[in-house]
PDB file of C-alpha atoms in Angstrom:
ATOM      1  CA  UNK A  20     -85.002  68.899   2.144  1.00  0.00           C
ATOM      2  CA  UNK A  21     -82.787  67.588   4.906  1.00  0.00           C
ATOM      3  CA  UNK A  22     -79.113  66.663   4.702  1.00  0.00           C
ATOM      4  CA  UNK A  23     -77.187  64.009   6.560  1.00  0.00           C
ATOM      5  CA  UNK A  24     -73.639  64.715   7.662  1.00  0.00           C
ATOM      6  CA  UNK A  25     -71.191  64.253   4.785  1.00  0.00           C
ATOM      7  CA  UNK A  26     -69.282  60.966   4.853  1.00  0.00           C
ATOM      8  CA  UNK A  27     -65.629  61.334   5.792  1.00  0.00           C
ATOM      9  CA  UNK A  28     -63.074  61.079   2.985  1.00  0.00           C
ATOM     10  CA  UNK A  29     -61.975  57.614   1.944  1.00  0.00           C
ATOM     11  CA  UNK A  30     -58.324  58.299   2.759  1.00  0.00           C
ATOM     12  CA  UNK A  31     -59.219  58.908   6.408  1.00  0.00           C
ATOM     13  CA  UNK A  32     -61.638  55.986   6.513  1.00  0.00           C
ATOM     14  CA  UNK A  33     -59.245  53.372   5.157  1.00  0.00           C
ATOM     15  CA  UNK A  34     -55.746  54.854   5.611  1.00  0.00           C
ATOM     16  CA  UNK A  35     -53.981  52.044   3.811  1.00  0.00           C
ATOM     17  CA  UNK A  36     -50.484  52.996   5.007  1.00  0.00           C
ATOM     18  CA  UNK A  37     -48.559  54.636   2.186  1.00  0.00           C
ATOM     19  CA  UNK A  38     -51.339  53.835  -0.270  1.00  0.00           C
ATOM     20  CA  UNK A  39     -53.900  56.208   1.244  1.00  0.00           C
ATOM     21  CA  UNK A  40     -55.905  57.651  -1.632  1.00  0.00           C
ATOM     22  CA  UNK A  41     -55.319  61.355  -2.310  1.00  0.00           C
ATOM     23  CA  UNK A  42     -58.208  63.810  -2.025  1.00  0.00           C
ATOM     24  CA  UNK A  43     -60.839  63.690  -4.738  1.00  0.00           C
ATOM     25  CA  UNK A  44     -59.985  67.189  -5.906  1.00  0.00           C
ATOM     26  CA  UNK A  45     -56.541  66.028  -7.008  1.00  0.00           C
ATOM     27  CA  UNK A  46     -55.800  64.630 -10.462  1.00  0.00           C
ATOM     28  CA  UNK A  47     -55.317  60.930 -11.250  1.00  0.00           C
ATOM     29  CA  UNK A  48     -52.057  59.562  -9.874  1.00  0.00           C
ATOM     30  CA  UNK A  49     -49.856  56.762 -11.249  1.00  0.00           C
ATOM     31  CA  UNK A  50     -46.346  55.375 -11.392  1.00  0.00           C
ATOM     32  CA  UNK A  51     -45.032  52.904 -13.984  1.00  0.00           C
ATOM     33  CA  UNK A  52     -46.992  51.193 -16.743  1.00  0.00           C
ATOM     34  CA  UNK A  53     -49.805  49.766 -14.618  1.00  0.00           C
ATOM     35  CA  UNK A  54     -53.305  50.256 -16.051  1.00  0.00           C
ATOM     36  CA  UNK A  55     -56.896  49.852 -14.910  1.00  0.00           C
ATOM     37  CA  UNK A  56     -58.399  48.121 -17.916  1.00  0.00           C
ATOM     38  CA  UNK A  57     -62.043  47.853 -16.895  1.00  0.00           C
ATOM     39  CA  UNK A  58     -64.446  48.600 -14.052  1.00  0.00           C
ATOM     40  CA  UNK A  59     -67.927  47.033 -13.982  1.00  0.00           C
ATOM     41  CA  UNK A  60     -70.568  48.119 -11.444  1.00  0.00           C
ATOM     42  CA  UNK A  61     -73.501  45.867 -10.539  1.00  0.00           C
ATOM     43  CA  UNK A  62     -72.968  43.729 -13.627  1.00  0.00           C
ATOM     44  CA  UNK A  63     -73.635  46.754 -15.814  1.00  0.00           C
ATOM     45  CA  UNK A  64     -77.113  47.357 -14.398  1.00  0.00           C
ATOM     46  CA  UNK A  65     -78.477  50.429 -12.608  1.00  0.00           C
ATOM     47  CA  UNK A  66     -78.574  50.384  -8.804  1.00  0.00           C
ATOM     48  CA  UNK A  67     -82.172  50.944  -7.719  1.00  0.00           C
ATOM     49  CA  UNK A  68     -82.965  51.881  -4.111  1.00  0.00           C
ATOM     50  CA  UNK A  69     -86.289  51.963  -2.368  1.00  0.00           C
ATOM     51  CA  UNK A  70     -86.879  53.356   1.113  1.00  0.00           C
ATOM     52  CA  UNK A  71     -85.908  50.494   3.420  1.00  0.00           C
ATOM     53  CA  UNK A  72     -84.098  47.547   1.823  1.00  0.00           C
ATOM     54  CA  UNK A  73     -80.297  47.573   1.623  1.00  0.00           C
ATOM     55  CA  UNK A  74     -79.028  46.988  -1.909  1.00  0.00           C
ATOM     56  CA  UNK A  75     -76.063  44.621  -2.281  1.00  0.00           C
ATOM     57  CA  UNK A  76     -74.016  44.914  -5.472  1.00  0.00           C
ATOM     58  CA  UNK A  77     -70.513  44.354  -6.796  1.00  0.00           C
ATOM     59  CA  UNK A  78     -67.753  46.363  -8.403  1.00  0.00           C
ATOM     60  CA  UNK A  79     -65.212  44.411 -10.474  1.00  0.00           C
ATOM     61  CA  UNK A  80     -61.855  46.103 -11.161  1.00  0.00           C
ATOM     62  CA  UNK A  81     -59.542  44.660 -13.817  1.00  0.00           C
ATOM     63  CA  UNK A  82     -55.940  45.897 -13.698  1.00  0.00           C
ATOM     64  CA  UNK A  83     -52.817  44.951 -15.653  1.00  0.00           C
ATOM     65  CA  UNK A  84     -49.060  45.377 -15.217  1.00  0.00           C
ATOM     66  CA  UNK A  85     -45.961  43.599 -16.565  1.00  0.00           C
ATOM     67  CA  UNK A  86     -45.112  42.386 -13.051  1.00  0.00           C
ATOM     68  CA  UNK A  87     -48.655  41.320 -12.208  1.00  0.00           C
ATOM     69  CA  UNK A  88     -51.183  42.835  -9.804  1.00  0.00           C
ATOM     70  CA  UNK A  89     -50.822  42.522  -6.048  1.00  0.00           C
ATOM     71  CA  UNK A  90     -53.970  40.897  -4.692  1.00  0.00           C
ATOM     72  CA  UNK A  91     -55.633  42.699  -1.832  1.00  0.00           C
ATOM     73  CA  UNK A  92     -54.272  46.114  -2.772  1.00  0.00           C
ATOM     74  CA  UNK A  93     -56.677  46.889  -5.605  1.00  0.00           C
ATOM     75  CA  UNK A  94     -59.905  48.541  -4.469  1.00  0.00           C
ATOM     76  CA  UNK A  95     -62.756  50.876  -5.523  1.00  0.00           C
ATOM     77  CA  UNK A  96     -65.177  53.259  -3.905  1.00  0.00           C
ATOM     78  CA  UNK A  97     -68.211  55.020  -5.338  1.00  0.00           C
ATOM     79  CA  UNK A  98     -69.030  58.659  -4.726  1.00  0.00           C
ATOM     80  CA  UNK A  99     -71.450  61.337  -5.866  1.00  0.00           C
ATOM     81  CA  UNK A 100     -70.275  64.804  -4.856  1.00  0.00           C
ATOM     82  CA  UNK A 101     -66.777  65.877  -3.787  1.00  0.00           C
ATOM     83  CA  UNK A 102     -66.634  68.572  -1.122  1.00  0.00           C
ATOM     84  CA  UNK A 103     -63.974  71.301  -0.827  1.00  0.00           C
ATOM     85  CA  UNK A 104     -62.559  69.806   2.380  1.00  0.00           C
ATOM     86  CA  UNK A 105     -61.849  66.449   0.704  1.00  0.00           C
ATOM     87  CA  UNK A 106     -64.933  64.698   2.092  1.00  0.00           C
ATOM     88  CA  UNK A 107     -67.754  63.354  -0.053  1.00  0.00           C
ATOM     89  CA  UNK A 108     -71.515  63.899  -0.153  1.00  0.00           C
ATOM     90  CA  UNK A 109     -72.727  60.403  -0.965  1.00  0.00           C
ATOM     91  CA  UNK A 110     -70.101  57.666  -0.579  1.00  0.00           C
ATOM     92  CA  UNK A 111     -70.021  53.868  -0.415  1.00  0.00           C
ATOM     93  CA  UNK A 112     -66.993  51.631   0.076  1.00  0.00           C
ATOM     94  CA  UNK A 113     -66.529  47.825  -0.086  1.00  0.00           C
ATOM     95  CA  UNK A 114     -67.393  45.593   2.867  1.00  0.00           C
ATOM     96  CA  UNK A 115     -63.947  44.009   2.490  1.00  0.00           C
ATOM     97  CA  UNK A 116     -61.287  46.063   0.698  1.00  0.00           C
ATOM     98  CA  UNK A 117     -59.298  42.914  -0.141  1.00  0.00           C
ATOM     99  CA  UNK A 118     -62.090  41.672  -2.408  1.00  0.00           C
ATOM    100  CA  UNK A 119     -61.906  38.380  -4.285  1.00  0.00           C
ATOM    101  CA  UNK A 120     -59.161  38.418  -6.910  1.00  0.00           C
ATOM    102  CA  UNK A 121     -58.735  36.110  -9.892  1.00  0.00           C
ATOM    103  CA  UNK A 122     -55.827  36.267 -12.343  1.00  0.00           C
ATOM    104  CA  UNK A 123     -56.597  35.995 -16.052  1.00  0.00           C
ATOM    105  CA  UNK A 124     -52.851  35.877 -16.841  1.00  0.00           C
ATOM    106  CA  UNK A 125     -49.478  36.670 -15.283  1.00  0.00           C
ATOM    107  CA  UNK A 126     -50.137  40.361 -15.950  1.00  0.00           C
ATOM    108  CA  UNK A 127     -53.916  40.806 -15.542  1.00  0.00           C
ATOM    109  CA  UNK A 128     -56.113  40.379 -12.460  1.00  0.00           C
ATOM    110  CA  UNK A 129     -59.780  41.099 -11.764  1.00  0.00           C
ATOM    111  CA  UNK A 130     -60.790  41.831  -8.186  1.00  0.00           C
ATOM    112  CA  UNK A 131     -64.480  41.807  -7.286  1.00  0.00           C
ATOM    113  CA  UNK A 132     -65.872  43.655  -4.269  1.00  0.00           C
ATOM    114  CA  UNK A 133     -69.195  43.506  -2.457  1.00  0.00           C
ATOM    115  CA  UNK A 134     -70.770  46.826  -1.487  1.00  0.00           C
ATOM    116  CA  UNK A 135     -74.006  47.654   0.286  1.00  0.00           C
ATOM    117  CA  UNK A 136     -76.056  50.791  -0.173  1.00  0.00           C
ATOM    118  CA  UNK A 137     -78.589  51.694   2.496  1.00  0.00           C
ATOM    119  CA  UNK A 138     -81.224  54.193   1.279  1.00  0.00           C
ATOM    120  CA  UNK A 139     -81.346  55.715   4.765  1.00  0.00           C
ATOM    121  CA  UNK A 140     -77.608  56.350   4.947  1.00  0.00           C
ATOM    122  CA  UNK A 141     -75.588  56.430   1.739  1.00  0.00           C
ATOM    123  CA  UNK A 142     -77.615  58.553  -0.733  1.00  0.00           C
ATOM    124  CA  UNK A 143     -77.710  61.405   1.824  1.00  0.00           C
ATOM    125  CA  UNK A 144     -80.850  62.850   0.162  1.00  0.00           C
ATOM    126  CA  UNK A 145     -82.753  62.931  -3.148  1.00  0.00           C
ATOM    127  CA  UNK A 146     -80.178  65.188  -4.812  1.00  0.00           C
ATOM    128  CA  UNK A 147     -77.761  62.266  -5.184  1.00  0.00           C
ATOM    129  CA  UNK A 148     -80.084  60.256  -7.431  1.00  0.00           C
ATOM    130  CA  UNK A 149     -78.517  59.849 -10.853  1.00  0.00           C
ATOM    131  CA  UNK A 150     -74.912  59.332 -11.899  1.00  0.00           C
ATOM    132  CA  UNK A 151     -72.263  58.277  -9.374  1.00  0.00           C
ATOM    133  CA  UNK A 152     -68.531  57.972 -10.029  1.00  0.00           C
ATOM    134  CA  UNK A 153     -66.261  55.037  -9.237  1.00  0.00           C
ATOM    135  CA  UNK A 154     -62.724  55.756  -8.075  1.00  0.00           C
ATOM    136  CA  UNK A 155     -60.349  52.802  -8.409  1.00  0.00           C
ATOM    137  CA  UNK A 156     -56.835  52.101  -7.153  1.00  0.00           C
ATOM    138  CA  UNK A 157     -54.451  49.290  -8.109  1.00  0.00           C
ATOM    139  CA  UNK A 158     -50.949  48.258  -7.028  1.00  0.00           C
ATOM    140  CA  UNK A 159     -48.539  46.072  -9.013  1.00  0.00           C
ATOM    141  CA  UNK A 160     -46.119  43.492  -7.636  1.00  0.00           C
ATOM    142  CA  UNK A 161     -43.171  45.738  -8.556  1.00  0.00           C
ATOM    143  CA  UNK A 162     -44.579  48.775  -6.738  1.00  0.00           C
ATOM    144  CA  UNK A 163     -46.208  50.472  -9.725  1.00  0.00           C
ATOM    145  CA  UNK A 164     -49.537  52.016  -8.754  1.00  0.00           C
ATOM    146  CA  UNK A 165     -52.471  53.872 -10.254  1.00  0.00           C
ATOM    147  CA  UNK A 166     -55.434  55.792  -8.892  1.00  0.00           C
ATOM    148  CA  UNK A 167     -58.198  56.807 -11.315  1.00  0.00           C
ATOM    149  CA  UNK A 168     -60.610  59.319  -9.864  1.00  0.00           C
ATOM    150  CA  UNK A 169     -63.218  58.584 -12.538  1.00  0.00           C
ATOM    151  CA  UNK A 170     -62.653  54.968 -13.518  1.00  0.00           C
ATOM    152  CA  UNK A 171     -66.353  54.314 -14.239  1.00  0.00           C
ATOM    153  CA  UNK A 172     -69.853  55.733 -13.914  1.00  0.00           C
ATOM    154  CA  UNK A 173     -72.938  54.098 -12.416  1.00  0.00           C
ATOM    155  CA  UNK A 174     -76.575  55.092 -12.036  1.00  0.00           C
ATOM    156  CA  UNK A 175     -78.169  55.099  -8.571  1.00  0.00           C
ATOM    157  CA  UNK A 176     -81.924  55.541  -8.994  1.00  0.00           C
ATOM    158  CA  UNK A 177     -84.945  56.119  -6.760  1.00  0.00           C
ATOM    159  CA  UNK A 178     -87.254  53.100  -7.087  1.00  0.00           C
ATOM    160  CA  UNK A 179     -90.593  53.581  -8.845  1.00  0.00           C
ATOM    161  CA  UNK A 180     -93.958  51.852  -8.570  1.00  0.00           C
ATOM    162  CA  UNK A 181     -96.929  51.894 -10.923  1.00  0.00           C
ATOM    163  CA  UNK A 182    -100.479  50.587 -10.494  1.00  0.00           C
ATOM    164  CA  UNK A 183    -103.475  50.092 -12.803  1.00  0.00           C
ATOM    165  CA  UNK A 184    -107.177  49.370 -12.460  1.00  0.00           C
ATOM    166  CA  UNK A 185    -109.628  49.073 -15.356  1.00  0.00           C
ATOM    167  CA  UNK A 186    -113.368  49.192 -14.607  1.00  0.00           C
ATOM    168  CA  UNK A 187    -116.094  48.181 -14.898  1.00  0.00           C
ATOM    169  CA  UNK A 188    -115.323  44.537 -15.574  1.00  0.00           C
ATOM    170  CA  UNK A 189    -116.758  42.611 -17.202  1.00  0.00           C
ATOM    171  CA  UNK A 190    -117.984  45.141 -19.750  1.00  0.00           C
ATOM    172  CA  UNK A 191    -119.955  44.909 -22.957  1.00  0.00           C
ATOM    173  CA  UNK A 192    -118.131  45.298 -26.256  1.00  0.00           C
ATOM    174  CA  UNK A 193    -117.450  48.892 -27.383  1.00  0.00           C
ATOM    175  CA  UNK A 194    -118.515  50.303 -24.038  1.00  0.00           C
ATOM    176  CA  UNK A 195    -116.305  52.853 -22.252  1.00  0.00           C
ATOM    177  CA  UNK A 196    -114.065  51.776 -19.418  1.00  0.00           C
ATOM    178  CA  UNK A 197    -112.084  53.949 -17.023  1.00  0.00           C
ATOM    179  CA  UNK A 198    -108.440  53.101 -16.373  1.00  0.00           C
ATOM    180  CA  UNK A 199    -106.903  54.550 -13.225  1.00  0.00           C
ATOM    181  CA  UNK A 200    -103.517  54.143 -11.591  1.00  0.00           C
ATOM    182  CA  UNK A 201    -100.693  55.900  -9.770  1.00  0.00           C
ATOM    183  CA  UNK A 202     -96.988  56.477 -10.358  1.00  0.00           C
ATOM    184  CA  UNK A 203     -94.915  56.832  -7.199  1.00  0.00           C
ATOM    185  CA  UNK A 204     -91.192  57.056  -6.426  1.00  0.00           C
ATOM    186  CA  UNK A 205     -89.016  56.469  -3.378  1.00  0.00           C
ATOM    187  CA  UNK A 206     -88.182  59.527  -1.307  1.00  0.00           C
ATOM    188  CA  UNK A 207     -84.766  59.214   0.419  1.00  0.00           C
ATOM    189  CA  UNK A 208     -85.642  62.061   2.794  1.00  0.00           C
ATOM    190  CA  UNK A 209     -89.043  60.951   4.136  1.00  0.00           C
ATOM    191  CA  UNK A 210     -88.425  57.214   3.526  1.00  0.00           C
ATOM    192  CA  UNK A 211     -91.860  56.933   1.946  1.00  0.00           C
ATOM    193  CA  UNK A 212     -93.179  56.698  -1.612  1.00  0.00           C
ATOM    194  CA  UNK A 213     -94.700  59.851  -3.053  1.00  0.00           C
ATOM    195  CA  UNK A 214     -96.576  60.697  -6.239  1.00  0.00           C
ATOM    196  CA  UNK A 215     -94.449  61.472  -9.287  1.00  0.00           C
ATOM    197  CA  UNK A 216     -96.236  64.426 -10.832  1.00  0.00           C
ATOM    198  CA  UNK A 217     -96.602  65.644 -14.430  1.00  0.00           C
ATOM    199  CA  UNK A 218     -95.036  62.546 -15.976  1.00  0.00           C
ATOM    200  CA  UNK A 219     -96.045  60.916 -19.300  1.00  0.00           C
ATOM    201  CA  UNK A 220     -97.229  57.329 -18.892  1.00  0.00           C
ATOM    202  CA  UNK A 221     -98.404  55.026 -21.679  1.00  0.00           C
ATOM    203  CA  UNK A 222    -101.678  53.156 -21.455  1.00  0.00           C
ATOM    204  CA  UNK A 223    -101.144  49.810 -23.164  1.00  0.00           C
ATOM    205  CA  UNK A 224    -103.335  46.861 -24.143  1.00  0.00           C
ATOM    206  CA  UNK A 225    -102.560  43.238 -24.960  1.00  0.00           C
ATOM    207  CA  UNK A 226    -105.270  41.187 -26.649  1.00  0.00           C
ATOM    208  CA  UNK A 227    -105.988  37.818 -25.049  1.00  0.00           C
ATOM    209  CA  UNK A 228    -103.930  35.104 -26.727  1.00  0.00           C
ATOM    210  CA  UNK A 229    -101.222  37.474 -27.956  1.00  0.00           C
ATOM    211  CA  UNK A 230     -97.815  38.323 -26.501  1.00  0.00           C
ATOM    212  CA  UNK A 231     -97.234  41.998 -27.301  1.00  0.00           C
ATOM    213  CA  UNK A 232     -98.669  45.145 -25.766  1.00  0.00           C
ATOM    214  CA  UNK A 233     -99.763  48.022 -27.978  1.00  0.00           C
ATOM    215  CA  UNK A 234     -99.833  51.629 -26.797  1.00  0.00           C
ATOM    216  CA  UNK A 235    -103.306  53.167 -26.866  1.00  0.00           C
ATOM    217  CA  UNK A 236    -102.457  56.664 -25.607  1.00  0.00           C
ATOM    218  CA  UNK A 237    -100.178  58.675 -23.325  1.00  0.00           C
ATOM    219  CA  UNK A 238    -101.602  59.937 -20.041  1.00  0.00           C
ATOM    220  CA  UNK A 239     -99.958  62.523 -17.761  1.00  0.00           C
ATOM    221  CA  UNK A 240     -99.903  62.061 -13.999  1.00  0.00           C
ATOM    222  CA  UNK A 241    -101.688  64.729 -11.980  1.00  0.00           C
ATOM    223  CA  UNK A 242    -100.391  66.776  -9.028  1.00  0.00           C
ATOM    224  CA  UNK A 243    -100.476  63.669  -6.814  1.00  0.00           C
ATOM    225  CA  UNK A 244     -99.057  61.194  -9.330  1.00  0.00           C
ATOM    226  CA  UNK A 245    -102.467  59.730 -10.175  1.00  0.00           C
ATOM    227  CA  UNK A 246    -103.573  58.539 -13.614  1.00  0.00           C
ATOM    228  CA  UNK A 247    -107.061  58.506 -15.068  1.00  0.00           C
ATOM    229  CA  UNK A 248    -108.347  58.065 -18.613  1.00  0.00           C
ATOM    230  CA  UNK A 249    -111.056  56.320 -20.612  1.00  0.00           C
ATOM    231  CA  UNK A 250    -111.000  53.975 -23.580  1.00  0.00           C
ATOM    232  CA  UNK A 251    -113.291  51.577 -25.473  1.00  0.00           C
ATOM    233  CA  UNK A 252    -113.479  47.903 -24.566  1.00  0.00           C
ATOM    234  CA  UNK A 253    -113.303  46.048 -27.890  1.00  0.00           C
ATOM    235  CA  UNK A 254    -112.133  42.554 -26.913  1.00  0.00           C
ATOM    236  CA  UNK A 255    -110.881  40.443 -24.020  1.00  0.00           C
ATOM    237  CA  UNK A 256    -107.417  41.466 -22.910  1.00  0.00           C
ATOM    238  CA  UNK A 257    -105.000  43.063 -20.489  1.00  0.00           C
ATOM    239  CA  UNK A 258    -104.512  46.728 -19.671  1.00  0.00           C
ATOM    240  CA  UNK A 259    -101.383  48.169 -18.088  1.00  0.00           C
ATOM    241  CA  UNK A 260     -99.582  51.460 -17.617  1.00  0.00           C
ATOM    242  CA  UNK A 261     -95.922  51.792 -18.626  1.00  0.00           C
ATOM    243  CA  UNK A 262     -93.448  54.519 -17.629  1.00  0.00           C
ATOM    244  CA  UNK A 263     -90.225  55.023 -19.606  1.00  0.00           C
ATOM    245  CA  UNK A 264     -88.209  56.383 -16.663  1.00  0.00           C
ATOM    246  CA  UNK A 265     -86.002  59.458 -16.277  1.00  0.00           C
ATOM    247  CA  UNK A 266     -82.362  60.134 -15.428  1.00  0.00           C
ATOM    248  CA  UNK A 267     -83.104  59.545 -11.733  1.00  0.00           C
ATOM    249  CA  UNK A 268     -86.137  57.197 -11.780  1.00  0.00           C
ATOM    250  CA  UNK A 269     -86.166  53.729 -13.393  1.00  0.00           C
ATOM    251  CA  UNK A 270     -88.647  52.564 -15.999  1.00  0.00           C
ATOM    252  CA  UNK A 271     -91.561  50.582 -14.607  1.00  0.00           C
ATOM    253  CA  UNK A 272     -94.706  48.864 -15.866  1.00  0.00           C
ATOM    254  CA  UNK A 273     -97.747  48.040 -13.778  1.00  0.00           C
ATOM    255  CA  UNK A 274     -99.134  44.562 -13.357  1.00  0.00           C
ATOM    256  CA  UNK A 275    -101.728  43.679 -15.964  1.00  0.00           C
ATOM    257  CA  UNK A 276    -105.462  44.093 -15.301  1.00  0.00           C
ATOM    258  CA  UNK A 277    -107.588  41.646 -17.304  1.00  0.00           C
ATOM    259  CA  UNK A 278    -110.917  42.837 -18.704  1.00  0.00           C
ATOM    260  CA  UNK A 279    -113.516  40.351 -19.896  1.00  0.00           C
ATOM    261  CA  UNK A 280    -115.610  41.575 -22.847  1.00  0.00           C
ATOM    262  CA  UNK A 281    -118.460  39.031 -23.244  1.00  0.00           C
TER     263      UNK A 281
END
């Protein structure tokens, strides 16, 4: 495993005058009755990264205060591991810290920020796959402020791919067919996809003319992430493999492979 250099602490990177965020090791900080009501990352969906493409997503921060929220001074960042020196291992900040703010009332404002995560920079390595934390800061018109070190959680996952091939085809009714495939996942250290070993994957079948797949059996990937099993061909239909996912790898289903049973 290799490690990139840890990203410098957000306070040093942004240094927003007197509003520089305190080190991650410190507790939440606030003054007055301002509150961060809600933080939504990527519309509530997991952030899935492959090996090359940059992922663009949003973080929406809703804050409230009797005096109203000062636009342009509410902002988030997302981090994985705090380091003793105040830096972070795995960090992503908004492209524009002003964001786009919309007031729901005289007291409540939601500011939405665009962030970009590059699989060759921000995750650092495979150890940061999983749960990330969102830190959020807000400032009110009357000077009240709040910083929440853990305002929300978000999943950043290593992309997965799954293939299937059923053969021979066509095949006579009740004859045995072999169904092969492979489960692979993105590696943020080699920037390639590698076999995901010893994982349970469901072999599923959908009869021609129907809409639902039924699970035939569970097959375990081998030491290279490959799948291989046999089953009986009883009628025309579609075979696929389906993986439920893990805490660091998203669920994925293969494309369907149609088998004609004359």
